[in-house]
Coordinates of C-alpha atoms in Angstrom, one line a residue:
Chain H
M1 CA 15.9 11.8 -49.0
A2 CA 18.7 11.4 -46.6
M3 CA 17.8 9.1 -43.7
I4 CA 20.9 10.0 -41.8
E5 CA 22.8 13.3 -41.9
V6 CA 25.9 13.7 -39.8
E7 CA 27.9 17.0 -39.7
R8 CA 31.2 17.3 -38.0
L9 CA 30.3 14.8 -35.3
T10 CA 32.9 14.6 -32.6
K11 CA 33.1 12.6 -29.4
K12 CA 35.8 12.8 -26.9
Y13 CA 36.2 10.6 -23.8
R14 CA 38.0 13.0 -21.6
E15 CA 41.3 13.5 -23.7
R16 CA 40.8 10.6 -26.0
V17 CA 39.1 11.4 -29.3
A18 CA 36.8 8.5 -30.3
I19 CA 35.4 10.1 -33.4
D20 CA 36.7 13.2 -35.0
A21 CA 34.5 15.5 -37.1
L22 CA 32.6 12.8 -39.0
T23 CA 30.5 14.1 -41.9
F24 CA 28.4 11.7 -44.0
Q25 CA 25.0 11.0 -45.4
I26 CA 23.0 7.9 -45.9
Q27 CA 20.2 7.8 -48.3
E28 CA 16.8 6.2 -47.6
G29 CA 16.4 2.5 -48.5
K30 CA 20.2 1.7 -48.7
I31 CA 22.0 -1.1 -46.9
V32 CA 25.2 0.5 -45.7
G33 CA 28.2 -1.3 -44.3
F34 CA 30.0 0.6 -41.5
L35 CA 33.5 -0.8 -41.5
G36 CA 36.6 -0.3 -39.5
P37 CA 39.2 -1.9 -37.4
N38 CA 38.3 -2.6 -33.8
G39 CA 38.2 0.6 -31.7
A40 CA 37.8 2.8 -34.8
G41 CA 34.7 4.5 -33.5
K42 CA 31.9 2.4 -35.1
S43 CA 30.0 1.7 -31.9
T44 CA 30.4 5.2 -30.6
T45 CA 28.9 6.7 -33.8
M46 CA 26.0 4.3 -33.5
K47 CA 25.4 5.1 -29.9
I48 CA 25.2 8.8 -30.7
L49 CA 22.8 8.2 -33.6
T50 CA 20.5 6.1 -31.4
G51 CA 20.5 8.8 -28.6
F52 CA 22.2 6.6 -26.1
M53 CA 24.9 9.2 -25.6
P54 CA 25.4 12.8 -26.8
A55 CA 28.2 14.0 -29.1
T56 CA 30.8 16.4 -27.8
E57 CA 30.4 18.5 -30.9
G58 CA 28.5 18.4 -34.2
K59 CA 25.1 17.5 -35.4
A60 CA 23.3 14.3 -36.3
R61 CA 19.8 14.0 -37.8
V62 CA 17.7 10.9 -38.3
A63 CA 14.9 11.2 -40.9
G64 CA 15.1 15.0 -40.4
F65 CA 15.0 14.9 -36.6
D66 CA 18.0 16.2 -34.7
V67 CA 18.9 13.3 -32.3
F68 CA 19.9 15.9 -29.6
E69 CA 17.1 18.4 -30.0
K70 CA 14.3 16.0 -30.7
P71 CA 15.4 12.7 -29.1
L72 CA 12.0 11.0 -28.9
E73 CA 11.0 11.7 -32.5
A74 CA 14.4 10.5 -33.7
K75 CA 14.3 7.4 -31.5
R76 CA 10.8 6.5 -32.9
Q77 CA 12.4 6.2 -36.4
I78 CA 15.1 3.8 -35.2
G79 CA 15.4 0.1 -34.5
Y80 CA 18.7 -0.6 -32.7
L81 CA 20.6 -3.7 -32.0
P82 CA 23.4 -2.9 -29.6
E83 CA 26.7 -5.0 -29.6
T84 CA 25.2 -7.1 -26.8
P85 CA 21.6 -8.0 -27.6
P86 CA 19.7 -6.3 -24.7
L87 CA 17.6 -9.3 -23.5
Y88 CA 16.1 -9.5 -20.1
P89 CA 17.0 -13.1 -19.0
E90 CA 14.0 -13.4 -16.8
L91 CA 11.4 -12.7 -19.5
T92 CA 10.1 -15.0 -22.2
V93 CA 10.8 -14.0 -25.8
R94 CA 7.1 -13.1 -26.2
G95 CA 7.0 -11.2 -22.9
F96 CA 10.1 -9.3 -23.9
L97 CA 8.9 -8.4 -27.4
K98 CA 5.6 -7.3 -25.8
F99 CA 7.5 -5.0 -23.5
V100 CA 9.4 -3.5 -26.4
A101 CA 6.2 -3.0 -28.4
E102 CA 4.7 -1.1 -25.5
L103 CA 7.8 1.1 -25.1
K104 CA 7.8 1.9 -28.8
G105 CA 4.1 2.8 -28.6
V106 CA 2.6 0.1 -30.8
P107 CA -1.1 0.4 -30.5
R108 CA -2.5 -2.0 -28.0
G109 CA -4.6 -4.0 -30.5
Q110 CA -1.7 -4.5 -32.9
V111 CA 0.8 -5.8 -30.4
K112 CA 0.1 -9.4 -30.9
S113 CA 0.1 -9.3 -34.7
E114 CA 3.3 -7.2 -34.6
I115 CA 5.0 -9.8 -32.4
D116 CA 3.9 -12.6 -34.8
R117 CA 5.2 -10.5 -37.8
V118 CA 8.7 -9.9 -36.4
A119 CA 8.9 -13.4 -35.0
K120 CA 8.1 -14.9 -38.5
G121 CA 10.5 -12.5 -40.2
T122 CA 13.4 -13.5 -37.9
G123 CA 12.4 -17.2 -37.7
I124 CA 11.9 -17.3 -33.9
T125 CA 8.2 -18.2 -33.9
S126 CA 9.0 -21.6 -32.3
E127 CA 11.0 -20.0 -29.5
L128 CA 8.4 -17.4 -28.5
D129 CA 7.6 -19.1 -25.2
R130 CA 11.1 -19.9 -24.1
L131 CA 12.9 -17.8 -21.6
N132 CA 15.5 -15.4 -23.0
S133 CA 18.2 -16.9 -20.7
A134 CA 17.6 -20.4 -22.3
L135 CA 18.3 -19.3 -25.9
S136 CA 21.4 -20.1 -27.9
K137 CA 23.7 -17.4 -29.1
G138 CA 22.2 -17.5 -32.6
Y139 CA 18.6 -17.1 -31.3
R140 CA 19.6 -14.4 -28.9
Q141 CA 21.0 -12.5 -31.9
R142 CA 17.7 -13.1 -33.8
V143 CA 15.5 -11.9 -30.9
G144 CA 17.8 -8.8 -30.8
I145 CA 17.0 -8.2 -34.4
A146 CA 13.3 -9.0 -33.9
Q147 CA 13.3 -6.4 -31.1
A148 CA 14.8 -3.8 -33.4
L149 CA 12.1 -4.6 -36.1
I150 CA 9.2 -4.0 -33.8
G151 CA 7.1 -0.9 -34.7
N152 CA 8.5 -1.1 -38.3
P153 CA 11.1 1.6 -37.9
K154 CA 12.4 3.3 -41.0
L155 CA 16.0 3.0 -40.0
L156 CA 17.7 -0.1 -38.6
I157 CA 21.0 0.3 -36.8
L158 CA 22.8 -3.1 -36.2
D159 CA 26.0 -3.2 -34.3
E160 CA 27.9 -6.3 -35.3
P161 CA 24.8 -8.4 -35.9
T162 CA 26.8 -11.5 -36.8
E163 CA 29.4 -11.3 -34.0
G164 CA 29.9 -14.7 -32.3
L165 CA 27.7 -16.7 -34.7
D166 CA 28.8 -19.9 -36.4
P167 CA 29.1 -19.8 -40.2
R168 CA 25.6 -21.2 -40.8
Q169 CA 24.0 -18.8 -38.5
R170 CA 26.0 -15.9 -40.0
A171 CA 24.7 -16.8 -43.5
E172 CA 21.1 -16.9 -42.1
V173 CA 21.3 -13.6 -40.4
L174 CA 22.9 -11.9 -43.4
Q175 CA 20.1 -13.4 -45.6
L176 CA 17.6 -12.0 -43.1
I177 CA 19.2 -8.5 -43.2
K178 CA 19.3 -8.7 -47.0
G179 CA 15.6 -9.4 -47.0
L180 CA 15.0 -6.2 -45.1
A181 CA 16.2 -4.0 -48.0
G182 CA 13.7 -1.7 -49.6
Q183 CA 11.4 -1.5 -46.5
H184 CA 14.1 -0.2 -44.3
T185 CA 17.4 1.7 -44.3
V186 CA 19.9 -0.5 -42.7
V187 CA 23.2 0.5 -41.3
L188 CA 25.4 -2.4 -40.0
S189 CA 28.8 -2.4 -38.5
T190 CA 31.2 -5.3 -38.7
H191 CA 34.8 -6.0 -39.3
I192 CA 34.2 -9.0 -41.5
L193 CA 34.6 -7.8 -45.1
A194 CA 33.1 -10.8 -46.7
E195 CA 29.8 -10.1 -45.1
V196 CA 29.7 -6.6 -46.4
K197 CA 30.5 -7.7 -49.9
T198 CA 27.4 -9.9 -50.1
I199 CA 24.8 -7.5 -48.9
C200 CA 25.9 -3.8 -48.8
E201 CA 25.4 -1.2 -51.5
Q202 CA 27.4 1.6 -49.8
V203 CA 30.4 1.3 -47.7
L204 CA 31.7 3.7 -45.0
I205 CA 35.2 3.0 -43.7
I206 CA 36.2 4.6 -40.5
H207 CA 39.6 4.6 -39.1
R208 CA 40.9 6.3 -35.9
G209 CA 37.7 8.3 -35.7
K210 CA 37.8 9.6 -39.2
I211 CA 36.0 8.6 -42.4
V212 CA 38.5 7.3 -44.8
A213 CA 36.1 6.0 -47.5
D214 CA 32.5 6.8 -48.3
E215 CA 31.6 5.1 -51.6
S216 CA 29.3 2.8 -53.4
M217 CA 30.5 -0.9 -53.3
A218 CA 31.2 -0.9 -57.1
N219 CA 33.4 2.2 -56.9
L220 CA 35.4 1.1 -54.0
T221 CA 36.2 -2.4 -55.2
G222 CA 36.8 -1.2 -58.8
G223 CA 35.2 -4.5 -59.9
R224 CA 38.1 -6.6 -58.6
E225 CA 37.6 -9.8 -56.7
N226 CA 39.8 -8.7 -53.7
G227 CA 39.1 -5.0 -54.2
L228 CA 37.5 -4.4 -50.8
E229 CA 40.2 -6.2 -48.8
E230 CA 43.0 -4.4 -50.7
K231 CA 41.3 -1.0 -50.2
F232 CA 40.5 -1.7 -46.5
I233 CA 44.1 -2.7 -45.7
Q234 CA 45.4 0.3 -47.7
L235 CA 43.2 2.8 -46.0
T236 CA 43.6 1.6 -42.5
A237 CA 47.3 1.0 -42.8
T238 CA 48.5 3.9 -40.7
Chain M
M1 CA 1.7 7.1 -18.8
R2 CA 1.6 3.9 -20.8
N3 CA 5.4 3.8 -20.9
I4 CA 5.5 4.2 -17.1
L5 CA 2.9 1.3 -16.7
A6 CA 4.9 -0.9 -19.2
I7 CA 8.1 -0.5 -17.3
A8 CA 6.3 -1.0 -13.9
K9 CA 4.7 -4.2 -15.3
K10 CA 8.1 -5.4 -16.5
E11 CA 9.7 -4.8 -13.1
M12 CA 6.9 -6.7 -11.4
T13 CA 7.2 -9.6 -13.8
V14 CA 10.8 -9.8 -13.1
Y15 CA 10.3 -9.8 -9.4
L16 CA 7.6 -12.4 -9.5
T17 CA 9.1 -14.8 -12.0
T18 CA 12.5 -14.9 -10.1
P19 CA 13.0 -15.7 -6.5
W20 CA 13.5 -12.0 -5.4
A21 CA 10.0 -11.3 -4.3
W22 CA 9.2 -14.7 -3.0
I23 CA 12.3 -14.8 -0.9
V24 CA 11.1 -11.6 0.6
F25 CA 7.5 -12.7 1.1
T26 CA 8.7 -15.9 2.8
F27 CA 11.2 -14.1 5.0
V28 CA 8.7 -11.5 6.1
S29 CA 6.0 -14.1 6.9
F30 CA 8.4 -16.2 8.9
V31 CA 9.9 -13.4 11.0
S32 CA 6.6 -11.6 11.6
S33 CA 4.9 -14.8 12.7
F34 CA 7.5 -15.4 15.3
F35 CA 7.1 -11.9 16.7
F36 CA 3.3 -12.2 16.5
I37 CA 3.3 -15.4 18.6
G38 CA 5.8 -13.9 21.1
L39 CA 3.7 -10.8 21.5
L40 CA 0.5 -12.9 21.9
V41 CA 2.1 -15.0 24.6
Q42 CA 3.3 -11.8 26.5
F43 CA -0.2 -10.3 26.1
K44 CA -1.9 -13.4 27.5
Q45 CA 0.5 -13.7 30.5
A46 CA 0.0 -10.1 31.4
H47 CA -3.8 -10.5 31.4
E48 CA -3.6 -13.7 33.5
Q49 CA -1.5 -11.9 36.1
I50 CA -3.7 -8.8 36.2
R51 CA -6.8 -11.0 36.8
L52 CA -5.2 -12.4 39.9
M53 CA -4.4 -8.9 41.2
Q54 CA -6.6 -6.8 43.4
G55 CA -7.8 -3.7 41.6
G56 CA -6.8 -5.0 38.1
W57 CA -5.4 -2.5 35.7
E58 CA -5.5 0.4 38.1
Q59 CA -2.6 -1.1 40.0
V60 CA -0.4 -1.4 36.9
G61 CA 2.2 1.3 36.1
A62 CA 1.8 3.6 33.0
E63 CA 4.6 1.8 31.2
A64 CA 2.5 -1.5 31.0
Q65 CA -0.8 0.1 30.2
F66 CA -0.4 -0.5 26.5
L67 CA -1.0 -4.2 27.2
R68 CA -4.6 -3.5 28.0
N69 CA -5.9 -4.0 24.5
L70 CA -4.9 -6.0 21.5
T71 CA -4.3 -3.0 19.2
D72 CA -1.7 -1.4 21.5
G73 CA -0.5 -4.6 23.0
V74 CA 0.0 -6.8 20.0
V75 CA -0.5 -5.1 16.6
M76 CA 1.4 -1.9 17.0
P77 CA 4.5 -3.5 18.7
L78 CA 4.4 -6.0 15.8
Y79 CA 4.4 -3.2 13.2
S80 CA 7.3 -1.5 15.0
T81 CA 9.4 -4.6 14.6
M82 CA 8.2 -4.8 11.0
L83 CA 10.0 -1.4 10.4
V84 CA 13.3 -3.1 11.2
V85 CA 12.4 -6.0 8.9
L86 CA 11.6 -3.6 6.1
L87 CA 15.0 -2.0 6.7
F88 CA 16.5 -5.4 5.7
V89 CA 14.2 -6.5 2.9
V90 CA 13.6 -3.2 0.9
P91 CA 17.3 -2.7 0.1
F92 CA 17.3 -6.3 -1.1
L93 CA 14.4 -5.4 -3.5
S94 CA 15.6 -2.0 -4.6
A95 CA 19.2 -3.1 -5.3
R96 CA 18.5 -4.7 -8.7
L97 CA 16.3 -1.9 -10.1
F98 CA 19.0 0.0 -12.1
A99 CA 22.2 -2.0 -11.3
E100 CA 21.0 -5.1 -12.9
E101 CA 20.0 -3.3 -16.1
R102 CA 23.5 -2.0 -16.4
R103 CA 25.1 -5.4 -15.7
Q104 CA 22.9 -7.2 -18.3
K105 CA 23.5 -4.4 -20.8
T106 CA 19.7 -4.0 -21.1
F107 CA 19.9 -0.3 -20.1
E108 CA 20.8 0.5 -23.7
L109 CA 17.3 -0.7 -24.8
L110 CA 15.6 1.6 -22.3
M111 CA 17.8 4.5 -23.2
T112 CA 17.4 4.2 -26.9
A113 CA 13.7 3.5 -26.8
P114 CA 11.3 6.5 -27.2
V115 CA 10.8 7.0 -23.5
T116 CA 12.1 9.8 -21.2
S117 CA 14.3 9.3 -18.2
T118 CA 11.5 10.5 -16.0
E119 CA 9.3 7.7 -17.3
I120 CA 12.0 5.1 -16.7
V121 CA 12.6 6.2 -13.1
L122 CA 8.8 6.5 -12.3
G123 CA 8.0 3.1 -13.9
K124 CA 10.7 1.3 -12.0
Y125 CA 9.8 3.0 -8.7
L126 CA 6.1 2.1 -9.2
G127 CA 7.0 -1.5 -10.0
G128 CA 9.0 -1.7 -6.9
L129 CA 6.4 0.0 -4.8
V130 CA 3.7 -2.6 -5.8
I131 CA 6.0 -5.4 -4.5
I132 CA 6.7 -3.5 -1.3
G133 CA 3.0 -2.9 -0.8
A134 CA 2.4 -6.6 -1.2
T135 CA 5.2 -7.4 1.2
V136 CA 3.8 -5.1 3.9
S137 CA 0.3 -6.6 3.2
V138 CA 1.5 -10.0 4.2
T139 CA 1.4 -8.7 7.8
L140 CA -2.3 -7.7 7.5
V141 CA -3.1 -11.3 8.2
Y142 CA -2.3 -10.8 11.9
P143 CA -4.9 -8.1 12.7
L144 CA -7.4 -10.1 10.6
V145 CA -6.7 -13.2 12.7
L146 CA -7.1 -11.1 15.9
A147 CA -10.3 -9.6 14.7
M148 CA -11.8 -13.0 13.9
F149 CA -10.8 -14.9 17.0
G150 CA -10.0 -12.3 19.6
S151 CA -12.4 -10.6 21.9
S152 CA -12.4 -7.5 24.0
F153 CA -14.5 -6.2 26.9
S154 CA -15.1 -2.7 28.0
A155 CA -13.3 -2.0 31.3
T156 CA -16.1 -0.3 32.9
T157 CA -19.2 -2.1 31.8
S158 CA -17.8 -5.4 30.8
E159 CA -19.7 -5.2 27.6
K160 CA -18.2 -6.7 24.5
T161 CA -16.4 -4.1 22.3
A162 CA -14.7 -4.1 18.9
T163 CA -11.6 -6.3 19.1
L164 CA -9.3 -3.9 17.3
E165 CA -9.2 -0.2 16.7
W166 CA -9.0 -0.4 12.9
V167 CA -8.1 3.3 12.5
T168 CA -5.0 2.9 14.5
V169 CA -4.0 -0.4 12.8
L170 CA -4.4 1.2 9.4
L171 CA -2.4 4.2 10.4
G172 CA 0.4 1.8 11.4
F173 CA 0.0 -0.1 8.1
G174 CA 0.2 3.2 6.2
A175 CA 3.3 4.3 8.1
L176 CA 5.0 1.0 7.2
V177 CA 4.2 1.5 3.5
L178 CA 5.4 5.0 3.6
F179 CA 8.7 3.9 5.3
G180 CA 9.1 1.1 2.7
A181 CA 8.5 3.7 -0.1
T182 CA 11.2 5.9 1.4
V183 CA 13.8 3.2 1.6
L184 CA 12.9 2.2 -2.0
A185 CA 13.5 5.7 -3.2
I186 CA 16.9 5.9 -1.5
G187 CA 17.6 2.4 -2.9
S188 CA 16.7 3.4 -6.4
F189 CA 19.2 6.2 -6.3
V190 CA 22.0 4.1 -4.9
S191 CA 21.2 1.3 -7.5
S192 CA 21.5 3.9 -10.3
L193 CA 25.1 4.7 -9.2
T194 CA 26.6 1.2 -9.5
E195 CA 26.7 -1.9 -11.6
S196 CA 26.8 -4.2 -8.6
V197 CA 23.6 -5.4 -7.1
I198 CA 25.3 -6.4 -3.9
V199 CA 27.1 -3.1 -3.5
A200 CA 23.8 -1.3 -4.1
G201 CA 22.0 -3.4 -1.5
L202 CA 24.6 -2.9 1.2
I203 CA 25.0 0.8 0.7
T204 CA 21.3 1.3 0.9
F205 CA 21.0 -0.7 4.0
A206 CA 23.9 1.2 5.7
V207 CA 22.5 4.6 4.7
C208 CA 19.0 3.7 6.0
L209 CA 20.2 2.1 9.1
V210 CA 22.2 5.2 10.1
W211 CA 19.4 7.5 9.1
M212 CA 17.0 5.3 11.2
I213 CA 19.1 5.4 14.4
V214 CA 20.9 8.6 13.9
K215 CA 20.0 9.5 17.6
I216 CA 22.0 6.6 18.9
V217 CA 24.8 7.3 16.5
A218 CA 25.2 10.8 17.8
P219 CA 23.9 10.8 21.4
N220 CA 25.9 13.8 22.6
A221 CA 25.2 16.2 19.9
D222 CA 24.8 19.8 20.9
E223 CA 22.2 22.3 19.9
P224 CA 21.4 23.1 17.1
W225 CA 22.4 19.7 15.8
R226 CA 20.4 18.0 18.4
S227 CA 17.2 19.4 17.0
V228 CA 18.2 18.9 13.5
L229 CA 18.9 15.2 14.1
D230 CA 15.6 15.0 16.1
H231 CA 13.7 16.1 13.0
L232 CA 15.7 14.0 10.5
A233 CA 15.8 10.7 12.3
F234 CA 13.4 8.1 10.8
D235 CA 12.5 6.5 14.1
V236 CA 11.6 9.9 15.6
Q237 CA 9.3 10.7 12.7
L238 CA 7.7 7.3 12.9
R239 CA 7.1 7.4 16.6
N240 CA 3.7 9.1 16.6
P241 CA 2.1 7.3 13.6
M242 CA 3.2 4.1 15.3
R243 CA 1.3 5.0 18.4
G244 CA -1.8 5.7 16.3
V245 CA -1.4 9.5 16.3
F246 CA -2.0 10.9 12.9
E247 CA 0.2 13.9 12.0
L248 CA 0.9 15.8 8.8
K249 CA 4.6 16.2 9.7
P250 CA 5.9 12.7 9.0
L251 CA 3.8 12.5 5.9
V252 CA 5.4 15.7 4.6
F253 CA 8.8 14.6 5.8
F254 CA 8.8 11.2 4.1
S255 CA 7.2 12.5 0.9
S256 CA 10.0 15.1 0.7
V257 CA 12.7 12.4 1.2
I258 CA 11.0 10.3 -1.5
A259 CA 10.7 13.2 -4.0
T260 CA 14.3 14.3 -3.3
F261 CA 15.7 10.8 -4.0
L262 CA 13.5 10.3 -7.1
V263 CA 14.9 13.6 -8.5
L264 CA 18.4 12.4 -7.7
T265 CA 17.8 9.1 -9.4
H266 CA 16.6 11.0 -12.4
R267 CA 19.6 13.2 -12.5
S268 CA 21.8 10.1 -12.1
V269 CA 20.1 8.3 -15.0
E270 CA 20.4 11.4 -17.2
S271 CA 24.0 11.8 -16.3
R272 CA 24.7 8.3 -17.7
R273 CA 24.1 9.8 -21.1
W274 CA 26.9 12.3 -20.6
V275 CA 29.9 10.2 -19.7

């Protein structure tokens, strides 16, 4: 079953075309890397899929729900980590996750166990009673991912989840995302190719608002060591 | 409903775990206690003078008759000054409601969560309203103090009577809350338009100040504007409830203003999705 179906999706900011008639599908259970140079339209696509803003033209469906016609149903299927983790600095991590659980309609009796579950999964159990504002960058990112995991959504959309982390934290977060495979469909955007190589099964490359590659990792690299880099540079050259 | 309460609870938590609400509570207690003491001294002096006069209250002009009892002589003037205090503190509270979310980039969380814009607006408004209710409730301590320690005697029979007219006091209290709720609704709308908390606060204050004293701003207005301004001005609408006269008109007026600005806030939040 296709978890994400996008048809001729277009977004214009006044005259500037951010994404231009994107069409692609993402199958359930896959980890998909969403690549492209800065400003290619990755974040815009993700913001449309999560219902943060509407497209100018075209259709997008998440788990069969049109994100424009049935926004609430579509949003219930999605856990989203925006570029900047949306943490309220005044709340504790626990208070914040509780708030998110209530917003996502986690049944009252299960809120506590749900918080414990995602905290364990992202390794933030020891930080639960600290204020969000006191967290290091790495922990902020983890809390952001924990927040996306609440309610066990089918689809995770992570916008540059490793941005601004040190190499060790990067490896940890990637390991964490890899561990989510199977239970969730994961779409993550990044411009760091090495990360994609280690965890993604399918790669979408977007350049100047258009899809320039939509293939499995093996096909794209052709089995060569530097295949992905070569391909990326070749496809985004113009 | 659960979403509304969750958002309201979050707003209250933020107000109460940061200095925002506490600054307001402290400021309101400080200022209102000054006015309370001043009004009490004035009240006491008036009564001492009257006692020395032949004929007592009968000799005093109509403009000073309100000093005869504690309700009209102390509590209601105190509540009238509280209106001005609210004009300062409510914009301070309302300014962060939406502007801060945008600045902290947390609005994306609300907008991508399975909640409607209506629930976001109502939840935030409700959270702010509880804090404003608490702020106004701080001033309930003064009528309570008067009821405990004050005393009042019937003018004709010299029998002891109830110290305060509670119906009047509560009407004034209700008018204060209603006014606070109105400024909060205007403030929510302004806050939804900007990313800057300071700009939101200042604009809300300016709008409400002009709206409050629009009669002073335009003293020479001709008909029909004169009547229009008469009906629109906050201070004109508040005059009767602040004298203990219950009317449906101010209630309808302020409810309409609140509803209008909540709808505008909703439109503004929705329009954010379209830029």
